[in-house]
PDB file of C-alpha atoms in Angstrom:
ATOM      1  CA  MET I 465       7.487   3.872 -16.659  1.00  0.00           C
ATOM      2  CA  LYS I 466       4.969   4.273 -13.404  1.00  0.00           C
ATOM      3  CA  THR I 467       1.727   5.512 -14.370  1.00  0.00           C
ATOM      4  CA  ILE I 468       0.007   8.323 -12.186  1.00  0.00           C
ATOM      5  CA  VAL I 469      -3.520   9.414 -12.216  1.00  0.00           C
ATOM      6  CA  PHE I 470      -4.052  13.125 -11.397  1.00  0.00           C
ATOM      7  CA  ILE I 471      -7.310  14.397 -10.876  1.00  0.00           C
ATOM      8  CA  SER I 472      -7.924  18.283 -10.797  1.00  0.00           C
ATOM      9  CA  GLN I 473     -10.178  20.912 -12.351  1.00  0.00           C
ATOM     10  CA  ASP I 474      -7.618  23.452 -12.152  1.00  0.00           C
ATOM     11  CA  MET I 475      -5.545  23.899 -15.384  1.00  0.00           C
ATOM     12  CA  VAL I 476      -2.718  25.829 -14.243  1.00  0.00           C
ATOM     13  CA  ILE I 477      -2.057  22.772 -11.278  1.00  0.00           C
ATOM     14  CA  ILE I 478      -2.615  20.500 -14.263  1.00  0.00           C
ATOM     15  CA  SER I 479       0.194  22.516 -16.548  1.00  0.00           C
ATOM     16  CA  ILE I 480       2.636  22.510 -13.676  1.00  0.00           C
ATOM     17  CA  VAL I 481       2.071  18.811 -12.475  1.00  0.00           C
ATOM     18  CA  ASP I 482       2.491  17.933 -16.188  1.00  0.00           C
ATOM     19  CA  GLN I 483       5.769  19.884 -16.527  1.00  0.00           C
ATOM     20  CA  ILE I 484       7.246  18.576 -13.375  1.00  0.00           C
ATOM     21  CA  LEU I 485       6.484  14.959 -13.967  1.00  0.00           C
ATOM     22  CA  GLN I 486       6.979  14.609 -17.727  1.00  0.00           C
ATOM     23  CA  GLY I 487       9.629  12.126 -18.675  1.00  0.00           C
ATOM     24  CA  LEU I 488       9.255  10.705 -15.100  1.00  0.00           C
ATOM     25  CA  TYR I 489       5.638   9.059 -15.317  1.00  0.00           C
ATOM     26  CA  ARG I 490       3.091   8.145 -17.435  1.00  0.00           C
ATOM     27  CA  THR I 491       0.492  10.961 -16.115  1.00  0.00           C
ATOM     28  CA  VAL I 492      -2.944  10.286 -17.082  1.00  0.00           C
ATOM     29  CA  VAL I 493      -5.348  13.340 -16.316  1.00  0.00           C
ATOM     30  CA  PHE I 494      -8.842  13.126 -15.282  1.00  0.00           C
ATOM     31  CA  ARG I 495     -11.136  16.347 -14.213  1.00  0.00           C
ATOM     32  CA  ASN I 496     -13.094  14.651 -11.502  1.00  0.00           C
ATOM     33  CA  MET I 497     -13.262  11.127  -9.601  1.00  0.00           C
ATOM     34  CA  GLN I 498     -15.950  10.117 -10.947  1.00  0.00           C
ATOM     35  CA  SER I 499     -14.673   9.921 -14.562  1.00  0.00           C
ATOM     36  CA  ALA I 500     -10.968   8.823 -13.642  1.00  0.00           C
ATOM     37  CA  LEU I 501     -12.685   5.381 -11.982  1.00  0.00           C
ATOM     38  CA  ASP I 502     -13.323   3.295 -15.309  1.00  0.00           C
ATOM     39  CA  TYR I 503      -9.415   3.926 -15.858  1.00  0.00           C
ATOM     40  CA  ILE I 504      -8.583   2.927 -12.218  1.00  0.00           C
ATOM     41  CA  TYR I 505     -10.363  -0.193 -12.268  1.00  0.00           C
ATOM     42  CA  ASN I 506      -9.266  -1.495 -15.701  1.00  0.00           C
ATOM     43  CA  SER I 507      -5.540  -0.133 -15.110  1.00  0.00           C
ATOM     44  CA  MET I 508      -4.588  -0.106 -11.878  1.00  0.00           C
ATOM     45  CA  PRO I 509      -2.049   2.859 -11.705  1.00  0.00           C
ATOM     46  CA  ASP I 510       0.964   3.426  -9.353  1.00  0.00           C
ATOM     47  CA  LEU I 511      -0.201   6.318  -7.591  1.00  0.00           C
ATOM     48  CA  MET I 512      -3.233   8.853  -7.822  1.00  0.00           C
ATOM     49  CA  VAL I 513      -2.407  12.525  -7.073  1.00  0.00           C
ATOM     50  CA  VAL I 514      -6.070  14.532  -6.246  1.00  0.00           C
ATOM     51  CA  ASP I 515      -6.446  17.981  -6.083  1.00  0.00           C
ATOM     52  CA  ILE I 516      -8.808  18.261  -3.077  1.00  0.00           C
ATOM     53  CA  ASP I 517     -11.640  20.384  -2.280  1.00  0.00           C
ATOM     54  CA  PRO I 518     -12.656  20.101   1.246  1.00  0.00           C
ATOM     55  CA  ASP I 519     -16.223  20.962   0.347  1.00  0.00           C
ATOM     56  CA  ASP I 520     -16.433  18.292  -2.374  1.00  0.00           C
ATOM     57  CA  GLN I 521     -18.178  15.729  -0.291  1.00  0.00           C
ATOM     58  CA  PRO I 522     -19.209  13.438  -3.336  1.00  0.00           C
ATOM     59  CA  ALA I 523     -15.587  13.339  -4.125  1.00  0.00           C
ATOM     60  CA  PHE I 524     -14.802  12.557  -0.667  1.00  0.00           C
ATOM     61  CA  GLU I 525     -17.212   9.567  -0.759  1.00  0.00           C
ATOM     62  CA  THR I 526     -16.154   8.462  -3.996  1.00  0.00           C
ATOM     63  CA  LEU I 527     -12.515   8.025  -2.994  1.00  0.00           C
ATOM     64  CA  ASN I 528     -13.065   6.524   0.324  1.00  0.00           C
ATOM     65  CA  ASN I 529     -15.470   4.067  -1.154  1.00  0.00           C
ATOM     66  CA  LEU I 530     -12.423   3.328  -3.619  1.00  0.00           C
ATOM     67  CA  LYS I 531      -9.912   2.765  -0.676  1.00  0.00           C
ATOM     68  CA  GLU I 532     -12.340   0.895   1.153  1.00  0.00           C
ATOM     69  CA  ASP I 533     -12.186  -2.039  -1.751  1.00  0.00           C
ATOM     70  CA  PRO I 534      -9.649  -4.608  -0.720  1.00  0.00           C
ATOM     71  CA  VAL I 535      -8.097  -4.441  -4.268  1.00  0.00           C
ATOM     72  CA  PHE I 536      -7.554  -0.938  -4.121  1.00  0.00           C
ATOM     73  CA  ARG I 537      -6.422  -0.331  -0.467  1.00  0.00           C
ATOM     74  CA  GLN I 538      -3.050  -0.451  -1.262  1.00  0.00           C
ATOM     75  CA  LEU I 539      -3.213   2.360  -3.952  1.00  0.00           C
ATOM     76  CA  PRO I 540      -1.343   5.356  -2.651  1.00  0.00           C
ATOM     77  CA  VAL I 541      -2.916   8.620  -2.450  1.00  0.00           C
ATOM     78  CA  LEU I 542      -1.287  12.113  -2.349  1.00  0.00           C
ATOM     79  CA  ALA I 543      -3.496  14.937  -1.829  1.00  0.00           C
ATOM     80  CA  LEU I 544      -3.058  18.480  -3.217  1.00  0.00           C
ATOM     81  CA  LEU I 545      -4.311  20.948  -0.862  1.00  0.00           C
ATOM     82  CA  ALA I 546      -4.843  24.762  -0.946  1.00  0.00           C
ATOM     83  CA  ASP I 547      -2.847  26.688   1.629  1.00  0.00           C
ATOM     84  CA  GLY I 548      -4.284  27.991   4.810  1.00  0.00           C
ATOM     85  CA  GLY I 549      -7.114  25.096   4.427  1.00  0.00           C
ATOM     86  CA  PRO I 550      -8.376  23.535   7.599  1.00  0.00           C
ATOM     87  CA  LEU I 551      -6.311  20.320   8.314  1.00  0.00           C
ATOM     88  CA  CYS I 552      -7.344  19.436  11.645  1.00  0.00           C
ATOM     89  CA  GLY I 553     -10.100  16.540  11.257  1.00  0.00           C
ATOM     90  CA  LEU I 554      -9.854  16.056   7.438  1.00  0.00           C
ATOM     91  CA  TRP I 555      -8.035  12.421   8.033  1.00  0.00           C
ATOM     92  CA  GLU I 556     -11.281  11.309   9.570  1.00  0.00           C
ATOM     93  CA  LYS I 557     -13.273  12.423   6.323  1.00  0.00           C
ATOM     94  CA  ILE I 558     -10.962  11.066   3.424  1.00  0.00           C
ATOM     95  CA  VAL I 559      -8.717   8.234   3.242  1.00  0.00           C
ATOM     96  CA  ILE I 560      -5.164   9.411   1.887  1.00  0.00           C
ATOM     97  CA  GLU I 561      -1.530   8.493   2.621  1.00  0.00           C
ATOM     98  CA  ASP I 562       0.164  11.869   2.172  1.00  0.00           C
ATOM     99  CA  PHE I 563      -0.461  15.445   1.353  1.00  0.00           C
ATOM    100  CA  LEU I 564       1.258  18.283  -0.417  1.00  0.00           C
ATOM    101  CA  LEU I 565       0.310  21.968   0.021  1.00  0.00           C
ATOM    102  CA  LYS I 566      -0.100  23.941  -3.457  1.00  0.00           C
ATOM    103  CA  SER I 567       2.524  26.545  -2.714  1.00  0.00           C
ATOM    104  CA  ALA I 568       5.211  23.887  -2.364  1.00  0.00           C
ATOM    105  CA  ILE I 569       4.227  22.074  -5.422  1.00  0.00           C
ATOM    106  CA  LYS I 570       7.233  22.611  -7.641  1.00  0.00           C
ATOM    107  CA  GLU I 571       9.890  22.075  -5.401  1.00  0.00           C
ATOM    108  CA  GLU I 572       8.332  19.000  -3.572  1.00  0.00           C
ATOM    109  CA  LEU I 573       6.121  17.281  -5.908  1.00  0.00           C
ATOM    110  CA  ALA I 574       8.523  15.178  -7.558  1.00  0.00           C
ATOM    111  CA  PRO I 575      10.090  13.964  -4.461  1.00  0.00           C
ATOM    112  CA  ARG I 576       6.781  13.154  -2.587  1.00  0.00           C
ATOM    113  CA  VAL I 577       5.604  11.387  -5.566  1.00  0.00           C
ATOM    114  CA  GLU I 578       8.342   8.997  -5.460  1.00  0.00           C
ATOM    115  CA  LEU I 579       8.656   8.379  -1.496  1.00  0.00           C
ATOM    116  CA  SER I 580       5.214   7.804  -1.919  1.00  0.00           C
ATOM    117  CA  ILE I 581       5.462   5.056  -4.562  1.00  0.00           C
ATOM    118  CA  LEU I 582       8.449   3.572  -2.840  1.00  0.00           C
ATOM    119  CA  ARG I 583       6.596   3.664   0.468  1.00  0.00           C
ATOM    120  CA  SER I 584       3.762   1.620  -1.136  1.00  0.00           C
ATOM    121  CA  GLU I 585       5.826  -0.989  -2.730  1.00  0.00           C
ATOM    122  CA  ARG I 586       7.563  -1.590   0.679  1.00  0.00           C
ATOM    123  CA  VAL I 587       4.362  -2.024   2.444  1.00  0.00           C
ATOM    124  CA  VAL I 588       3.039  -4.553  -0.413  1.00  0.00           C
ATOM    125  CA  GLU I 589       6.238  -6.487   0.024  1.00  0.00           C
ATOM    126  CA  ILE I 590       5.934  -7.070   3.995  1.00  0.00           C
ATOM    127  CA  ASN I 591       4.212 -10.018   5.305  1.00  0.00           C
ATOM    128  CA  PRO I 592       1.775  -8.440   7.657  1.00  0.00           C
ATOM    129  CA  LEU I 593       1.952 -10.572  10.757  1.00  0.00           C
ATOM    130  CA  THR I 594       5.331 -11.259  11.203  1.00  0.00           C
ATOM    131  CA  ARG I 595       6.579  -7.796   9.350  1.00  0.00           C
ATOM    132  CA  LEU I 596       9.345  -9.903   7.621  1.00  0.00           C
ATOM    133  CA  PRO I 597       9.527  -9.510   3.719  1.00  0.00           C
ATOM    134  CA  GLY I 598       7.188 -11.303   1.081  1.00  0.00           C
ATOM    135  CA  ASN I 599       7.542 -12.950  -1.934  1.00  0.00           C
ATOM    136  CA  ILE I 600       8.566  -9.702  -4.033  1.00  0.00           C
ATOM    137  CA  ALA I 601      11.408  -8.985  -2.249  1.00  0.00           C
ATOM    138  CA  ILE I 602      12.569 -12.802  -1.246  1.00  0.00           C
ATOM    139  CA  ASN I 603      12.816 -12.886  -5.274  1.00  0.00           C
ATOM    140  CA  LYS I 604      14.688  -9.856  -5.818  1.00  0.00           C
ATOM    141  CA  GLN I 605      17.094 -10.864  -3.040  1.00  0.00           C
ATOM    142  CA  ILE I 606      17.742 -14.257  -4.831  1.00  0.00           C
ATOM    143  CA  GLN I 607      17.945 -12.892  -8.212  1.00  0.00           C
ATOM    144  CA  SER I 608      20.178 -10.087  -6.999  1.00  0.00           C
ATOM    145  CA  ARG I 609      22.698 -12.571  -5.734  1.00  0.00           C
ATOM    146  CA  LEU I 610      22.637 -14.783  -8.909  1.00  0.00           C
ATOM    147  CA  ASP I 611      23.080 -11.654 -10.995  1.00  0.00           C
ATOM    148  CA  ARG I 612      26.270 -10.658  -8.799  1.00  0.00           C
ATOM    149  CA  ASP I 613      27.603 -14.346  -9.157  1.00  0.00           C
ATOM    150  CA  THR I 614      27.491 -14.267  -5.151  1.00  0.00           C
ATOM    151  CA  LYS I 615      27.699 -17.950  -3.910  1.00  0.00           C
ATOM    152  CA  PHE I 616      24.739 -18.287  -0.960  1.00  0.00           C
ATOM    153  CA  ALA I 617      22.528 -21.066   0.527  1.00  0.00           C
ATOM    154  CA  LEU I 618      18.655 -20.637   0.397  1.00  0.00           C
ATOM    155  CA  ALA I 619      16.993 -22.449   3.294  1.00  0.00           C
ATOM    156  CA  TYR I 620      13.073 -23.153   2.943  1.00  0.00           C
ATOM    157  CA  ALA I 621      11.565 -23.881   6.320  1.00  0.00           C
ATOM    158  CA  ASP I 622       8.327 -25.004   6.447  1.00  0.00           C
ATOM    159  CA  LEU I 623       5.955 -26.169   9.614  1.00  0.00           C
ATOM    160  CA  ASP I 624       4.462 -29.570  10.211  1.00  0.00           C
ATOM    161  CA  HIS I 625       0.959 -30.397  11.433  1.00  0.00           C
ATOM    162  CA  PHE I 626       0.208 -26.803  11.692  1.00  0.00           C
ATOM    163  CA  LYS I 627      -3.086 -26.583   9.681  1.00  0.00           C
ATOM    164  CA  PRO I 628      -4.383 -29.391  12.525  1.00  0.00           C
ATOM    165  CA  PHE I 629      -3.175 -26.945  15.213  1.00  0.00           C
ATOM    166  CA  ASN I 630      -4.555 -23.830  13.946  1.00  0.00           C
ATOM    167  CA  ASP I 631      -7.996 -25.527  13.483  1.00  0.00           C
ATOM    168  CA  TYR I 632      -7.713 -26.796  16.858  1.00  0.00           C
ATOM    169  CA  TYR I 633      -6.745 -23.786  18.830  1.00  0.00           C
ATOM    170  CA  GLY I 634      -7.819 -21.210  16.457  1.00  0.00           C
ATOM    171  CA  PHE I 635      -6.207 -18.913  14.385  1.00  0.00           C
ATOM    172  CA  SER I 636      -4.939 -16.672  16.881  1.00  0.00           C
ATOM    173  CA  ARG I 637      -2.879 -19.037  18.699  1.00  0.00           C
ATOM    174  CA  GLY I 638      -1.688 -20.339  15.096  1.00  0.00           C
ATOM    175  CA  ASP I 639      -0.356 -16.629  14.365  1.00  0.00           C
ATOM    176  CA  GLU I 640       1.655 -16.556  17.756  1.00  0.00           C
ATOM    177  CA  VAL I 641       3.443 -19.878  16.544  1.00  0.00           C
ATOM    178  CA  LEU I 642       3.897 -18.202  13.190  1.00  0.00           C
ATOM    179  CA  LYS I 643       5.157 -14.872  14.736  1.00  0.00           C
ATOM    180  CA  MET I 644       7.644 -16.855  16.912  1.00  0.00           C
ATOM    181  CA  THR I 645       8.755 -18.828  14.097  1.00  0.00           C
ATOM    182  CA  GLY I 646       9.747 -15.576  12.454  1.00  0.00           C
ATOM    183  CA  ARG I 647      11.367 -14.053  15.263  1.00  0.00           C
ATOM    184  CA  LEU I 648      13.430 -17.293  16.203  1.00  0.00           C
ATOM    185  CA  ILE I 649      14.656 -17.601  12.269  1.00  0.00           C
ATOM    186  CA  THR I 650      15.468 -14.045  12.146  1.00  0.00           C
ATOM    187  CA  ASN I 651      17.194 -14.247  15.645  1.00  0.00           C
ATOM    188  CA  THR I 652      19.274 -17.317  14.532  1.00  0.00           C
ATOM    189  CA  VAL I 653      20.123 -16.157  11.462  1.00  0.00           C
ATOM    190  CA  LYS I 654      21.021 -12.522  12.118  1.00  0.00           C
ATOM    191  CA  GLY I 655      23.130 -13.584  15.565  1.00  0.00           C
ATOM    192  CA  LYS I 656      25.170 -16.159  13.279  1.00  0.00           C
ATOM    193  CA  GLN I 657      25.780 -13.646  10.251  1.00  0.00           C
ATOM    194  CA  PRO I 658      24.752 -10.013  10.732  1.00  0.00           C
ATOM    195  CA  LYS I 659      25.557  -8.757   7.422  1.00  0.00           C
ATOM    196  CA  GLY I 660      24.690 -10.144   4.278  1.00  0.00           C
ATOM    197  CA  SER I 661      22.158 -12.651   5.453  1.00  0.00           C
ATOM    198  CA  PHE I 662      18.459 -12.334   4.611  1.00  0.00           C
ATOM    199  CA  VAL I 663      15.114 -13.697   6.126  1.00  0.00           C
ATOM    200  CA  GLY I 664      11.498 -13.751   4.525  1.00  0.00           C
ATOM    201  CA  HIS I 665       8.175 -14.962   5.117  1.00  0.00           C
ATOM    202  CA  ILE I 666       6.611 -16.858   1.677  1.00  0.00           C
ATOM    203  CA  GLY I 667       3.347 -16.624   3.841  1.00  0.00           C
ATOM    204  CA  GLY I 668       1.434 -18.832   5.833  1.00  0.00           C
ATOM    205  CA  ASP I 669       3.927 -21.338   7.687  1.00  0.00           C
ATOM    206  CA  ASP I 670       6.519 -21.097   4.910  1.00  0.00           C
ATOM    207  CA  TYR I 671       9.894 -18.957   5.634  1.00  0.00           C
ATOM    208  CA  VAL I 672      13.126 -18.603   3.635  1.00  0.00           C
ATOM    209  CA  PHE I 673      16.555 -17.648   4.955  1.00  0.00           C
ATOM    210  CA  ILE I 674      19.497 -16.794   2.785  1.00  0.00           C
ATOM    211  CA  MET I 675      23.112 -17.453   4.237  1.00  0.00           C
ATOM    212  CA  ASP I 676      26.507 -17.884   3.416  1.00  0.00           C
ATOM    213  CA  LEU I 677      27.147 -21.558   2.713  1.00  0.00           C
ATOM    214  CA  PRO I 678      29.598 -22.140   5.830  1.00  0.00           C
ATOM    215  CA  LEU I 679      26.993 -20.773   8.266  1.00  0.00           C
ATOM    216  CA  VAL I 680      23.647 -22.250   7.159  1.00  0.00           C
ATOM    217  CA  GLU I 681      23.586 -25.887   8.117  1.00  0.00           C
ATOM    218  CA  GLU I 682      24.810 -24.678  11.513  1.00  0.00           C
ATOM    219  CA  ALA I 683      21.905 -22.258  11.748  1.00  0.00           C
ATOM    220  CA  ALA I 684      19.153 -24.552  10.481  1.00  0.00           C
ATOM    221  CA  LEU I 685      20.131 -27.164  13.501  1.00  0.00           C
ATOM    222  CA  GLU I 686      20.075 -24.239  15.948  1.00  0.00           C
ATOM    223  CA  ILE I 687      16.368 -23.109  14.748  1.00  0.00           C
ATOM    224  CA  VAL I 688      15.439 -26.904  14.795  1.00  0.00           C
ATOM    225  CA  SER I 689      16.836 -27.145  18.460  1.00  0.00           C
ATOM    226  CA  ALA I 690      15.240 -24.106  19.578  1.00  0.00           C
ATOM    227  CA  PHE I 691      12.038 -24.516  17.679  1.00  0.00           C
ATOM    228  CA  ASP I 692      11.678 -28.140  19.492  1.00  0.00           C
ATOM    229  CA  ARG I 693      12.152 -26.347  22.927  1.00  0.00           C
ATOM    230  CA  ILE I 694       9.881 -23.812  22.310  1.00  0.00           C
ATOM    231  CA  VAL I 695       6.760 -24.830  20.269  1.00  0.00           C
ATOM    232  CA  PRO I 696       5.510 -27.337  22.961  1.00  0.00           C
ATOM    233  CA  THR I 697       4.646 -24.206  25.438  1.00  0.00           C
ATOM    234  CA  PHE I 698       2.019 -23.271  22.786  1.00  0.00           C
ATOM    235  CA  TYR I 699      -0.077 -26.125  23.817  1.00  0.00           C
ATOM    236  CA  ASP I 700      -2.366 -26.711  26.247  1.00  0.00           C
ATOM    237  CA  ILE I 701      -0.902 -28.865  29.494  1.00  0.00           C
ATOM    238  CA  ILE I 702      -3.072 -31.964  28.690  1.00  0.00           C
ATOM    239  CA  ASP I 703      -1.956 -31.968  25.233  1.00  0.00           C
ATOM    240  CA  ARG I 704       1.391 -31.214  25.844  1.00  0.00           C
ATOM    241  CA  GLN I 705       1.478 -34.414  28.150  1.00  0.00           C
ATOM    242  CA  ARG I 706       0.209 -36.703  25.839  1.00  0.00           C
ATOM    243  CA  ALA I 707       2.144 -35.150  23.132  1.00  0.00           C
ATOM    244  CA  PHE I 708      -0.598 -35.216  20.560  1.00  0.00           C
ATOM    245  CA  ILE I 709      -4.225 -33.129  19.362  1.00  0.00           C
ATOM    246  CA  ARG I 710      -7.243 -34.618  17.709  1.00  0.00           C
ATOM    247  CA  SER I 711      -7.986 -32.547  14.811  1.00  0.00           C
ATOM    248  CA  SER I 712      -8.820 -33.288  11.151  1.00  0.00           C
ATOM    249  CA  ASP I 713      -6.850 -33.630   8.014  1.00  0.00           C
ATOM    250  CA  ARG I 714      -7.294 -31.948   4.985  1.00  0.00           C
ATOM    251  CA  GLN I 715     -10.061 -34.467   3.826  1.00  0.00           C
ATOM    252  CA  GLY I 716     -12.139 -33.913   6.789  1.00  0.00           C
ATOM    253  CA  LYS I 717     -11.066 -37.258   8.711  1.00  0.00           C
ATOM    254  CA  ALA I 718     -10.571 -37.102  12.681  1.00  0.00           C
ATOM    255  CA  LYS I 719      -6.836 -38.043  13.352  1.00  0.00           C
ATOM    256  CA  SER I 720      -4.263 -37.712  16.085  1.00  0.00           C
ATOM    257  CA  PHE I 721      -1.430 -35.228  15.159  1.00  0.00           C
ATOM    258  CA  SER I 722       1.807 -34.918  16.939  1.00  0.00           C
ATOM    259  CA  VAL I 723       3.261 -31.541  17.876  1.00  0.00           C
ATOM    260  CA  ILE I 724       4.471 -29.203  15.092  1.00  0.00           C
ATOM    261  CA  THR I 725       7.981 -29.680  14.061  1.00  0.00           C
ATOM    262  CA  ILE I 726       9.889 -27.491  11.602  1.00  0.00           C
ATOM    263  CA  SER I 727      11.417 -28.828   8.313  1.00  0.00           C
ATOM    264  CA  ILE I 728      13.999 -27.058   6.436  1.00  0.00           C
ATOM    265  CA  GLY I 729      15.595 -28.058   2.624  1.00  0.00           C
ATOM    266  CA  ILE I 730      18.560 -25.838   1.694  1.00  0.00           C
ATOM    267  CA  ALA I 731      19.786 -25.300  -1.563  1.00  0.00           C
ATOM    268  CA  HIS I 732      22.885 -23.429  -2.827  1.00  0.00           C
ATOM    269  CA  ASN I 733      24.393 -22.486  -6.222  1.00  0.00           C
ATOM    270  CA  ARG I 734      27.906 -23.294  -5.183  1.00  0.00           C
ATOM    271  CA  GLN I 735      28.583 -24.616  -8.897  1.00  0.00           C
ATOM    272  CA  GLY I 736      27.142 -21.332 -10.169  1.00  0.00           C
ATOM    273  CA  SER I 737      24.599 -23.211 -12.438  1.00  0.00           C
ATOM    274  CA  PHE I 738      21.464 -21.145 -11.827  1.00  0.00           C
ATOM    275  CA  SER I 739      20.712 -17.754 -13.677  1.00  0.00           C
ATOM    276  CA  HIS I 740      16.918 -17.241 -12.498  1.00  0.00           C
ATOM    277  CA  TYR I 741      15.471 -17.317  -9.066  1.00  0.00           C
ATOM    278  CA  GLY I 742      12.864 -19.740  -9.927  1.00  0.00           C
ATOM    279  CA  GLU I 743      15.484 -22.361 -10.301  1.00  0.00           C
ATOM    280  CA  LEU I 744      17.144 -22.245  -7.069  1.00  0.00           C
ATOM    281  CA  THR I 745      13.450 -21.869  -5.291  1.00  0.00           C
ATOM    282  CA  GLU I 746      12.523 -25.108  -6.870  1.00  0.00           C
ATOM    283  CA  ILE I 747      15.575 -27.083  -5.542  1.00  0.00           C
ATOM    284  CA  ALA I 748      15.009 -25.304  -2.229  1.00  0.00           C
ATOM    285  CA  SER I 749      11.084 -26.602  -2.333  1.00  0.00           C
ATOM    286  CA  GLU I 750      12.211 -30.210  -3.722  1.00  0.00           C
ATOM    287  CA  MET I 751      14.627 -30.352  -0.465  1.00  0.00           C
ATOM    288  CA  LYS I 752      11.907 -29.269   1.985  1.00  0.00           C
ATOM    289  CA  SER I 753       9.699 -32.225   0.680  1.00  0.00           C
ATOM    290  CA  TYR I 754      12.341 -34.300   1.152  1.00  0.00           C
ATOM    291  CA  ALA I 755      12.942 -33.025   4.833  1.00  0.00           C
ATOM    292  CA  LYS I 756       9.101 -33.474   5.648  1.00  0.00           C
ATOM    293  CA  ARG I 757       9.111 -37.254   4.655  1.00  0.00           C
ATOM    294  CA  HIS I 758      11.025 -37.726   7.827  1.00  0.00           C
ATOM    295  CA  LYS I 759       9.302 -37.854  11.191  1.00  0.00           C
ATOM    296  CA  GLY I 760      10.344 -34.963  13.509  1.00  0.00           C
ATOM    297  CA  SER I 761      11.971 -31.383  12.691  1.00  0.00           C
ATOM    298  CA  CYS I 762      14.361 -32.416  10.241  1.00  0.00           C
ATOM    299  CA  ILE I 763      16.888 -30.516   7.910  1.00  0.00           C
ATOM    300  CA  ARG I 764      18.173 -31.700   4.375  1.00  0.00           C
ATOM    301  CA  LEU I 765      20.896 -30.171   2.581  1.00  0.00           C
ATOM    302  CA  ASP I 766      21.372 -30.794  -1.336  1.00  0.00           C
ATOM    303  CA  ARG I 767      24.399 -32.381  -1.194  1.00  0.00           C
ATOM    304  CA  ARG I 768      24.117 -33.496  -5.058  1.00  0.00           C
ATOM    305  CA  GLN I 769      26.662 -30.432  -5.421  1.00  0.00           C
ATOM    306  CA  ASP I 770      29.791 -30.567  -3.457  1.00  0.00           C
ATOM    307  CA  LEU I 771      30.064 -28.184  -0.391  1.00  0.00           C
ATOM    308  CA  SER I 772      33.592 -28.736   0.635  1.00  0.00           C
TER     309      SER I 772
END
């Protein structure tokens, strides 16, 4: 059950909120922001509902300081506001995600709470750079297909020599390569299989995509071909002409690194032998590592199980 921290000094409002949310959420009530902090720091709730007094400047500062902390930045805050109060300029003073007028509390509190929590979960699941679903959503996708006994292929793509490129040209150009890769994979996968496919960004230079078995290898080949044509354009002309850059390896030693390539490992559940997403991701990671042993962009599909 999701946990909501509710902060208010109004006993009538506290009673109404308790009646509406009882049985739907675990609600922990505090009379002011300061008294709620110990609980919030020790037991991250899923949502804060705060009865806002526009004249309570110390409460504003406490809430804003909490939201400035990177750990609590994603903690959604739904403000309860009195009808007729000043709204213009309020959002510049206090950091909240949504608000609800007290006159509408009985009709709108439950759905607004639900939407606030769902919106927060979606934001956490999205990679901020590529806007692709992240680890939580990826694992859910894989597990859901396994639970339904759907036959599918899981491809794990990783860039080779990306770190030296990032170190050499800076993270801004590195981010452009990552965004291009996300768009390329998405466009190719969705072009081949508009329905039922999935693309996610694990983080850094790691991506996954899920497709039907007969389509995955063709899509992976197309991604590799397009990637190898596009990625040299991210290099300066002189580096492109000599086809390498001088940068440092993970041990800090200067070395020559060739142009970034992409390695894709593909696993599948054709034999229906997996029940947990971790089992399939382990095989995909193993195939990706196998692909990375080969020079240049490469695809390696797990052929230990018959695909025919």
